[in-house]
Coordinates of C-alpha atoms and ligand atoms in Angstrom, one line a residue:
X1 CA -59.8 -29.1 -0.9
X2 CA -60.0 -25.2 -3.1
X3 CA -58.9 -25.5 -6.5
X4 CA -58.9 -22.6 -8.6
X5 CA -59.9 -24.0 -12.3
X6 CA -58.6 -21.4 -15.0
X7 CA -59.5 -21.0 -18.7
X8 CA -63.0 -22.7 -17.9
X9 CA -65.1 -23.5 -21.0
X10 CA -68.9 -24.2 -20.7
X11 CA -67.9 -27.8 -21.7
X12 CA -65.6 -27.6 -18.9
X13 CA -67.7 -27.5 -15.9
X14 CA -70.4 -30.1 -16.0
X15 CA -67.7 -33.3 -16.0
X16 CA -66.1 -31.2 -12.9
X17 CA -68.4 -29.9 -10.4
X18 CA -70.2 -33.6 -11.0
X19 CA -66.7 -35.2 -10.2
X20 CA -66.0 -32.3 -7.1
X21 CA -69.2 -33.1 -5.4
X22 CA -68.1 -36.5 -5.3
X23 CA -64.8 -35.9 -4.2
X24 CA -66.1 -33.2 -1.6
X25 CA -63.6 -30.9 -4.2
X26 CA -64.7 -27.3 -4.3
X27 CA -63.5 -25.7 -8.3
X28 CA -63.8 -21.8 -8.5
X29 CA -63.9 -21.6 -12.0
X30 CA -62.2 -18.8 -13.6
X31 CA -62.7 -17.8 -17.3
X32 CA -59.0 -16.1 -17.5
X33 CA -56.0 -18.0 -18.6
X34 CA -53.0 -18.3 -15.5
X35 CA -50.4 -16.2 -16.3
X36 CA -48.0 -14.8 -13.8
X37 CA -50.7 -11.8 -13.7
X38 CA -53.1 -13.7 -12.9
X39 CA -51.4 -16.3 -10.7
X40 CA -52.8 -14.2 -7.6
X41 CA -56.2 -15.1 -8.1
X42 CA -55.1 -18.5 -6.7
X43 CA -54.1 -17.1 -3.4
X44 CA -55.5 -19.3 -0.9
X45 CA -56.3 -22.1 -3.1
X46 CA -54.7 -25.7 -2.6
X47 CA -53.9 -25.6 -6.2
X48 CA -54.8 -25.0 -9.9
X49 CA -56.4 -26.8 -12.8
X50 CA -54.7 -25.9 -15.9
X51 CA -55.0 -27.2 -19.9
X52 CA -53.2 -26.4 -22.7
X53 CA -52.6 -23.1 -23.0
X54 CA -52.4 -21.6 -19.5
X55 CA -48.1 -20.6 -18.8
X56 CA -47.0 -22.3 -16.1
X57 CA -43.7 -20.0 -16.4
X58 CA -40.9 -19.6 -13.3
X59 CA -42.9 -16.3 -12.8
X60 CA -46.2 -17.9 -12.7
X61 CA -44.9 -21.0 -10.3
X62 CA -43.2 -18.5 -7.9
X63 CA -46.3 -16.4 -7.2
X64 CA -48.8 -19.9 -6.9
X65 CA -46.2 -21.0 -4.5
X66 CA -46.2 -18.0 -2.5
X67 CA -50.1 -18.1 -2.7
X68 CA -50.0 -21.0 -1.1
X69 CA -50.8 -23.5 -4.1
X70 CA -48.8 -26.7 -4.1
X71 CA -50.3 -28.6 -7.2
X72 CA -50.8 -27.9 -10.6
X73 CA -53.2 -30.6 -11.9
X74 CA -53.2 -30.6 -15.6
X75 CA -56.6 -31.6 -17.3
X76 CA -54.5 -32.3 -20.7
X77 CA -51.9 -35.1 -21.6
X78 CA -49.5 -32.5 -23.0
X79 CA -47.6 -30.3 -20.7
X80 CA -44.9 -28.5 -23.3
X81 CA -46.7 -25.6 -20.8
X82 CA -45.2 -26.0 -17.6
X83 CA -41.6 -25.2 -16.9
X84 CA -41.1 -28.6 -15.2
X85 CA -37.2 -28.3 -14.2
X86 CA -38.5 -25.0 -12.2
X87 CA -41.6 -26.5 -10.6
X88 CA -39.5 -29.5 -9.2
X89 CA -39.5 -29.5 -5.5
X90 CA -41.8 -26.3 -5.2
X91 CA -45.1 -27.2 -6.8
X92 CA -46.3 -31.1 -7.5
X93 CA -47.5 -31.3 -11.2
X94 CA -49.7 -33.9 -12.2
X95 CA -51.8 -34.3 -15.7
X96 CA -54.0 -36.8 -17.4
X97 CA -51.9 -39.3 -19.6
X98 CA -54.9 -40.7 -21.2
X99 CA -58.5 -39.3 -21.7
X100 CA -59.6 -40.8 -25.3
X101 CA -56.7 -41.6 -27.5
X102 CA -59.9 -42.6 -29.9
X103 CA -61.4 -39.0 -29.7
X104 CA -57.8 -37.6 -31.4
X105 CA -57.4 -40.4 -33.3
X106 CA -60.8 -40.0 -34.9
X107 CA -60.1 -36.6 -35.3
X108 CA -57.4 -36.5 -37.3
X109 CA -58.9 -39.3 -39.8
X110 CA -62.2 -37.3 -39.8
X111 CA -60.3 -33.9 -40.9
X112 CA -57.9 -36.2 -43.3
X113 CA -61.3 -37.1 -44.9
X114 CA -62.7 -33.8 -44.9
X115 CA -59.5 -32.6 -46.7
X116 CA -59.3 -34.9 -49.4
X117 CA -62.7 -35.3 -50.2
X118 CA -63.7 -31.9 -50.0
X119 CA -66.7 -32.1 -47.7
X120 CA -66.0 -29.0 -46.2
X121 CA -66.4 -27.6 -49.9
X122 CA -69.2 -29.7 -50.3
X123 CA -71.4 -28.2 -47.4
X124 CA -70.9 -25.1 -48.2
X125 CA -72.0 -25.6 -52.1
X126 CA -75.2 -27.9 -51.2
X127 CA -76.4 -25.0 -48.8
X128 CA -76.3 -22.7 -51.2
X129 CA -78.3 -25.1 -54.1
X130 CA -74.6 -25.6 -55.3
X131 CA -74.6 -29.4 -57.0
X132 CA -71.5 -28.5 -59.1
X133 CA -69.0 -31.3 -59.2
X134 CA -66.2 -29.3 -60.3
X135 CA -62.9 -29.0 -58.8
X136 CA -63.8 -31.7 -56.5
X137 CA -62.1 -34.8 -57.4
X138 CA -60.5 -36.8 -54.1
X139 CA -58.2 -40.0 -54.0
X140 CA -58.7 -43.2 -52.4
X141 CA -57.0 -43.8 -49.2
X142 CA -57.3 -47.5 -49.8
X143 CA -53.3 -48.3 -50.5
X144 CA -51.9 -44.8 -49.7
X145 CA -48.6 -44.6 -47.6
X146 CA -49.4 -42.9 -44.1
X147 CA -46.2 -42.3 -42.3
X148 CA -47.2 -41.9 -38.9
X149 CA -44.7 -40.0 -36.6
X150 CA -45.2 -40.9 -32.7
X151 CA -46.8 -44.6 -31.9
X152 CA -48.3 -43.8 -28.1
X153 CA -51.7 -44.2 -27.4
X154 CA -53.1 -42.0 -30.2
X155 CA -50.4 -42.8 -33.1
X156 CA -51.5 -46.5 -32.8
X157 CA -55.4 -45.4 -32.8
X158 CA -54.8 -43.8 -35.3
X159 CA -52.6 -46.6 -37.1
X160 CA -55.5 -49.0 -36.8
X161 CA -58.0 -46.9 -38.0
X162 CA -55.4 -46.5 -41.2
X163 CA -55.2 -50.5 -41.6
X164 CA -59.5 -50.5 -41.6
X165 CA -59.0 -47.9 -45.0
X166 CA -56.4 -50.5 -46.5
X167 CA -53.5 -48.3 -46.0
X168 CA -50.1 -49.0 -45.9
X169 CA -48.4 -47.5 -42.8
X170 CA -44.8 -46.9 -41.8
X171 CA -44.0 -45.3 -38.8
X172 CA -41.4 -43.3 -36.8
X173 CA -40.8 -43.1 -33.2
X174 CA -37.7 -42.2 -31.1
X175 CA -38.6 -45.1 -28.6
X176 CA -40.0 -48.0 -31.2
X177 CA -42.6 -49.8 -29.9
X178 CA -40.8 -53.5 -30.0
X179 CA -43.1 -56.6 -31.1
X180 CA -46.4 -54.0 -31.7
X181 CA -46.2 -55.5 -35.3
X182 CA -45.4 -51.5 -36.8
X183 CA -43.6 -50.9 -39.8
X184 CA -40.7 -48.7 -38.0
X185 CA -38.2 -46.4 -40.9
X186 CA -36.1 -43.9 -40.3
X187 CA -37.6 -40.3 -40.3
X188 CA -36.3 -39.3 -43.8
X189 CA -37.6 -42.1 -45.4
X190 CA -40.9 -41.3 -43.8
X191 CA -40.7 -38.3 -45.4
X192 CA -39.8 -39.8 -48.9
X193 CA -42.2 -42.2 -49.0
X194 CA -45.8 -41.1 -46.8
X195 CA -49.0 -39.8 -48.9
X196 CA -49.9 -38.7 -45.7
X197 CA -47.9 -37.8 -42.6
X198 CA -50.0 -37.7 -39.1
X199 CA -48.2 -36.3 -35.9
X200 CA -48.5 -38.1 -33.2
X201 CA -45.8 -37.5 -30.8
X202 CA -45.2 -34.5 -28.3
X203 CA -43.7 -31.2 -28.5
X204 CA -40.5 -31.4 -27.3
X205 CA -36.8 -29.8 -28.0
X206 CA -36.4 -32.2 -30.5
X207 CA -39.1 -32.3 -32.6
X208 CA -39.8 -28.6 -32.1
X209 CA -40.5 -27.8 -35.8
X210 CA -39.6 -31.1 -37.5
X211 CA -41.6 -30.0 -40.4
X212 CA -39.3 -27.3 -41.0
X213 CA -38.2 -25.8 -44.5
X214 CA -35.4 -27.7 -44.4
X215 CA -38.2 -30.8 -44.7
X216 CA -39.7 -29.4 -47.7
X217 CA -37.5 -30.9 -50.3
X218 CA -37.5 -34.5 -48.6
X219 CA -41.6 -34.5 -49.1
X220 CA -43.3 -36.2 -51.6
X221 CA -45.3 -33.9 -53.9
X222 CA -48.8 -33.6 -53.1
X223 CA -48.3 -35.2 -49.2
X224 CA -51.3 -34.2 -46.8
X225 CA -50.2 -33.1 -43.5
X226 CA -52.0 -33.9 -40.6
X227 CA -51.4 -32.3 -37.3
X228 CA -53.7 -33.3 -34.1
X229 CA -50.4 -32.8 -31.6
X230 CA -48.8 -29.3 -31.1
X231 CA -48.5 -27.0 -33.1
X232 CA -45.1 -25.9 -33.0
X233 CA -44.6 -29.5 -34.3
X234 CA -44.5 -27.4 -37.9
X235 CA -42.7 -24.1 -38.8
X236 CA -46.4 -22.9 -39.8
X237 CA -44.5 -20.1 -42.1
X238 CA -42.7 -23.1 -44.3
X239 CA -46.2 -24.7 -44.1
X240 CA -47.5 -21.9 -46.0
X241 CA -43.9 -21.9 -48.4
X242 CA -44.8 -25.7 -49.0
X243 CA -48.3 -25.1 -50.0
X244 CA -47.4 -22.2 -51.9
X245 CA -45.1 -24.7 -53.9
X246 CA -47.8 -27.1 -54.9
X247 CA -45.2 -29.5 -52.6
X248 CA -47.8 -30.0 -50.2
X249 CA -51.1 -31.0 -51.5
X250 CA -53.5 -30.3 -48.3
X251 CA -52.8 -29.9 -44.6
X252 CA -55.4 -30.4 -41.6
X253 CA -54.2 -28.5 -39.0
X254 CA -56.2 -29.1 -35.2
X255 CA -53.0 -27.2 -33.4
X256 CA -51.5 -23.9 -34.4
X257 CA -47.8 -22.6 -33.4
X258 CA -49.3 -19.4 -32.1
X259 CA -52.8 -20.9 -31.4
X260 CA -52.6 -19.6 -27.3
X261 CA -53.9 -16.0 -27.7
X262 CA -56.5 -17.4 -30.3
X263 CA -58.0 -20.8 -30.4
X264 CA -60.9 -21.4 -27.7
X265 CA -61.8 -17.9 -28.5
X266 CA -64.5 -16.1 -30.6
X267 CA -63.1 -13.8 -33.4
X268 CA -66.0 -13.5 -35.5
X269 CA -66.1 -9.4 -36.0
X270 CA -62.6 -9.1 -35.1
X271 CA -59.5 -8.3 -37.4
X272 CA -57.1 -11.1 -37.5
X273 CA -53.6 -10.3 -36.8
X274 CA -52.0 -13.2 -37.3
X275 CA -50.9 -12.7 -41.1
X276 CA -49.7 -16.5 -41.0
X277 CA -52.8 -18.1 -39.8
X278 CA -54.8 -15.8 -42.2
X279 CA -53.5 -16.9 -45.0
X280 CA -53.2 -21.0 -44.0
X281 CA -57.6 -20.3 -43.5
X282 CA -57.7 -18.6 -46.8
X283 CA -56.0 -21.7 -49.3
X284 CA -58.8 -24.0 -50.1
X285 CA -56.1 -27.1 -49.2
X286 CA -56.0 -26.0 -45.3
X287 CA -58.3 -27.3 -43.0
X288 CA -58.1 -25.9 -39.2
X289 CA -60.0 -26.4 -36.0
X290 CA -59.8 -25.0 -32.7
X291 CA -57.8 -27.8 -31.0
X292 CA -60.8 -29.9 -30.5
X293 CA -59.7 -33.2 -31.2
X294 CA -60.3 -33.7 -27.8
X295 CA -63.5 -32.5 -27.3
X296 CA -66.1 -35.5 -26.7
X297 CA -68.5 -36.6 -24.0
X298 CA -66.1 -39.6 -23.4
X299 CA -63.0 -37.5 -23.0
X300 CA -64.4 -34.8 -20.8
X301 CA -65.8 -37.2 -18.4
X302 CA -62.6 -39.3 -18.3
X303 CA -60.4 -35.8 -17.6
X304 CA -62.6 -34.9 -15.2
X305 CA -62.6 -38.4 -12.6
X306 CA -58.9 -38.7 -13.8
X307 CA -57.9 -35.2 -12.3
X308 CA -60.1 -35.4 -9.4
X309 CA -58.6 -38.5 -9.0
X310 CA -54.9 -37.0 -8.8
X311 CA -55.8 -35.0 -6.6
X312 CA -57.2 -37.5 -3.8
X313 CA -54.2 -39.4 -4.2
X314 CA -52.0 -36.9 -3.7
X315 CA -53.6 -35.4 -0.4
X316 CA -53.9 -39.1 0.7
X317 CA -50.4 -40.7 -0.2
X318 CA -48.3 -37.4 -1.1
X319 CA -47.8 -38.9 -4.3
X320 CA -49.2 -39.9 -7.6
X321 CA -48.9 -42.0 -10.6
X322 CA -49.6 -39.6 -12.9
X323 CA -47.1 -36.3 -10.9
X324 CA -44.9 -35.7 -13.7
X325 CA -41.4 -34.0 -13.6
X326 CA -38.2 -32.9 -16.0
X327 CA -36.7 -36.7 -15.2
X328 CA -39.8 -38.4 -16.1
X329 CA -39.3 -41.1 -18.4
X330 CA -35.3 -41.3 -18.2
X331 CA -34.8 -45.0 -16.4
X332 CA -31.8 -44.0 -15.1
X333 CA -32.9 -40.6 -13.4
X334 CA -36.9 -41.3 -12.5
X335 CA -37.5 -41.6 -8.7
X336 CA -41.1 -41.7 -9.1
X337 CA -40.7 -45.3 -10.7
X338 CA -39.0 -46.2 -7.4
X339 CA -40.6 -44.2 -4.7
X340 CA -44.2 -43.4 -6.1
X341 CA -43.0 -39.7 -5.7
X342 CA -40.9 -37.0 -8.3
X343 CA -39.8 -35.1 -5.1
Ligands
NAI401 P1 -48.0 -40.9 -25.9 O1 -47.0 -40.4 -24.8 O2 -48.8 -42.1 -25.6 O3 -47.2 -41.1 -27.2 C1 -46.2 -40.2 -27.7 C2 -45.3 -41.0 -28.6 O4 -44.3 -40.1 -29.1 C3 -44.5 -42.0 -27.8 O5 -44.5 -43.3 -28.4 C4 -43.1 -41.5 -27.8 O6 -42.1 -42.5 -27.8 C5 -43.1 -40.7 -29.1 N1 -42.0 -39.7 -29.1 C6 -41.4 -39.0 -28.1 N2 -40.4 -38.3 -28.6 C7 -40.4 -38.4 -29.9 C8 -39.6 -37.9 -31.0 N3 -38.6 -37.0 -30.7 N4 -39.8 -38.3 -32.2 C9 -40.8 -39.2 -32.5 N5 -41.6 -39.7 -31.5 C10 -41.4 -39.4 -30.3 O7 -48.9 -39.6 -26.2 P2 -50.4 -39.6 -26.8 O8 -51.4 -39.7 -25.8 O9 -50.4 -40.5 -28.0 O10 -50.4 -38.1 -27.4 C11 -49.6 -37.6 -28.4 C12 -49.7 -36.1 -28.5 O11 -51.0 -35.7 -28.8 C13 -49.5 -35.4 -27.1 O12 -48.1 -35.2 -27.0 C14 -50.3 -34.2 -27.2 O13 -49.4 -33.1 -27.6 C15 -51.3 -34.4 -28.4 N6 -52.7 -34.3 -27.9 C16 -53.5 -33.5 -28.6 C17 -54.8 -33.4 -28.3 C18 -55.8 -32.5 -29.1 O14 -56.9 -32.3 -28.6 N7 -55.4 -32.0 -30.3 C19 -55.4 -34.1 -27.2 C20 -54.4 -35.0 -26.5 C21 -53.1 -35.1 -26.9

């Protein structure tokens, strides 16, 4: 089996061609994103390997298809990427629910801790024979609300990692997790009540900027906002009114609405253009990273035998448990839970 691997990172290819060898899979990696311009370099290829920010558009699906491609194997849980109701019954789509909910989880209570104990600003003052106190008071977590929004695999990581500082933690989720002993409210009084608010939940319609201006005024004063998930979870530009405000006191922010032409990327010597992100780098509350959360020995290796592993079983059965379509998850609609197959 030819897959063509696009956006490949030097992290990316160890995990793979180790896994390929194995599997008798041959990757051609490609450093380029898939776009529908670049869509033809996979002529010829069984399929792609995609991750987070390659668009898998109706252009993008059409010319794959026409190249011959008939999978798209996702190495990321998230797939707000792919155009899903187009791809059914042209191109199988399959992705990797699970890698290390710990390695996100982690992430966002290592960046919470950054934030609000100012070790960021602490490095950089010690480096330069800096021992200066000032300006660098914290809080306690110990007995702090965290409101945590999504309870899957990461959101109760992360939830447990909360209990081990002493926190108190509420929750929202639009499908409750019945009898997992979590402290379920409704969003609002999530946002009334959290110290901290961590996303955990995916980018869909719905939640498509739920931190929005019009969630400004519902937030307590001072709340530190979290973000590990997507960023379009948060209208970044009412971010910035928030912070502006003195309404929100610090936010840690792994995801960026318009991260796709930037994060991965080296911009060192280059002019920023995005005026928004510019400024969120330049307050002393914000904390941002390149949508690493995932990034760890554990997690590569598991994304890596998990997509090599869709693939197998899709050339050997024609179907997968982890092909993924636009009725996914709805009981009623979801042939895969009968049949082992979306289409
Ligand atoms: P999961 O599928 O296990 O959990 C997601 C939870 O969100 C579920 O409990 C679901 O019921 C809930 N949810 C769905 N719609 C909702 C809504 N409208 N409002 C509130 N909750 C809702 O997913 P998992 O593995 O915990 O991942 C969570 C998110 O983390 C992913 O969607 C992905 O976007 C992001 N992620 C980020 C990574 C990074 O490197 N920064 C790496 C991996 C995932």
């Amino acid at each position: 089996m030819k897959i063509a691997f696009f956006d490949t990172k030097p992290y990316d290819r160890p995990a793979f061609e180790r896994e390929g060898a194995k599997a008798g899979i041959t990757f051609k990696f490609f450093e380029t994103k898939l776009t529908p311009d670049t869509a033809g370099l996979a002529r010829g290829y069984d399929g792609v390997c995609v991750f987070v920010n390659d668009t898998v558009d109706r252009e993008c699906i059409d010319r794959l298809v026409e190249g011959g491609c008939r999978m798209v194997a996702l190495r990321c849980a998230g797939f707000n990427n792919v155009d899903t109701r187009y791809a059914f019954g042209k191109i199988h789509v399959f992705r990797v629910p699970a890698y290390s909910p710990y390695a996100v989880a982690e992430h966002a209570m290592a960046m919470l801790l950054t934030s609000i104990r100012r070790i960021h600003k602490a490095y950089i003052r010690t480096r330069d024979f800096n021992f200066s106190l000032n300006n660098m008071t914290g809080f306690d977590l110990h007995g702090k609300t965290v409101g945590v929004i999504g309870t899957g695999k990461i959101g109760r990581v992360f939830i447990d990692i909360c209990r081990g500082f002493g926190m108190r933690v509420i929750a929202y989720d639009k499908y409750p997790a019945e009898g997992a002993g979590i402290d379920y409210v409704p969003l609002d009084t999530l946002f009334r009540e959290s110290d901290i608010i961590s996303l955990h939940c995916p980018l869909t319609e719905e939640t498509y900027h739920m931190i929005g201006a019009d969630t400004l005024d519902k937030l307590k004063t001072g709340v530190v906002i979290v973000n590990t998930s997507r960023g379009a979870l948060i209208d970044a530009e009412a971010l910035l009114t928030g912070i502006k405000q003195r309404k929100i006191g610090a936010a840690c922010l792994d995801v960026y609405e318009e991260e796709s032409d930037i994060f991965f990327e080296d911009f060192s010597g280059h002019i920023i253009e995005d005026d928004t992100l510019a400024r969120l780098i330049s307050m002393p509350n914000v904390i941002v990273t390149s949508h690493q959360a995932f990034l760890t020995e554990e997690a590569l290796a598991n994304i890596a035998e998990t997509t090599v592993q869709n693939l197998l079983e899709f050339e050997a059965t024609g179907g997968s448990p982890n092909e993924l379509c636009y009725r996914c998850g709805k009981t009623d609609d979801c042939r895969r839970d009968r049949s082992k197959k979306c289409f």
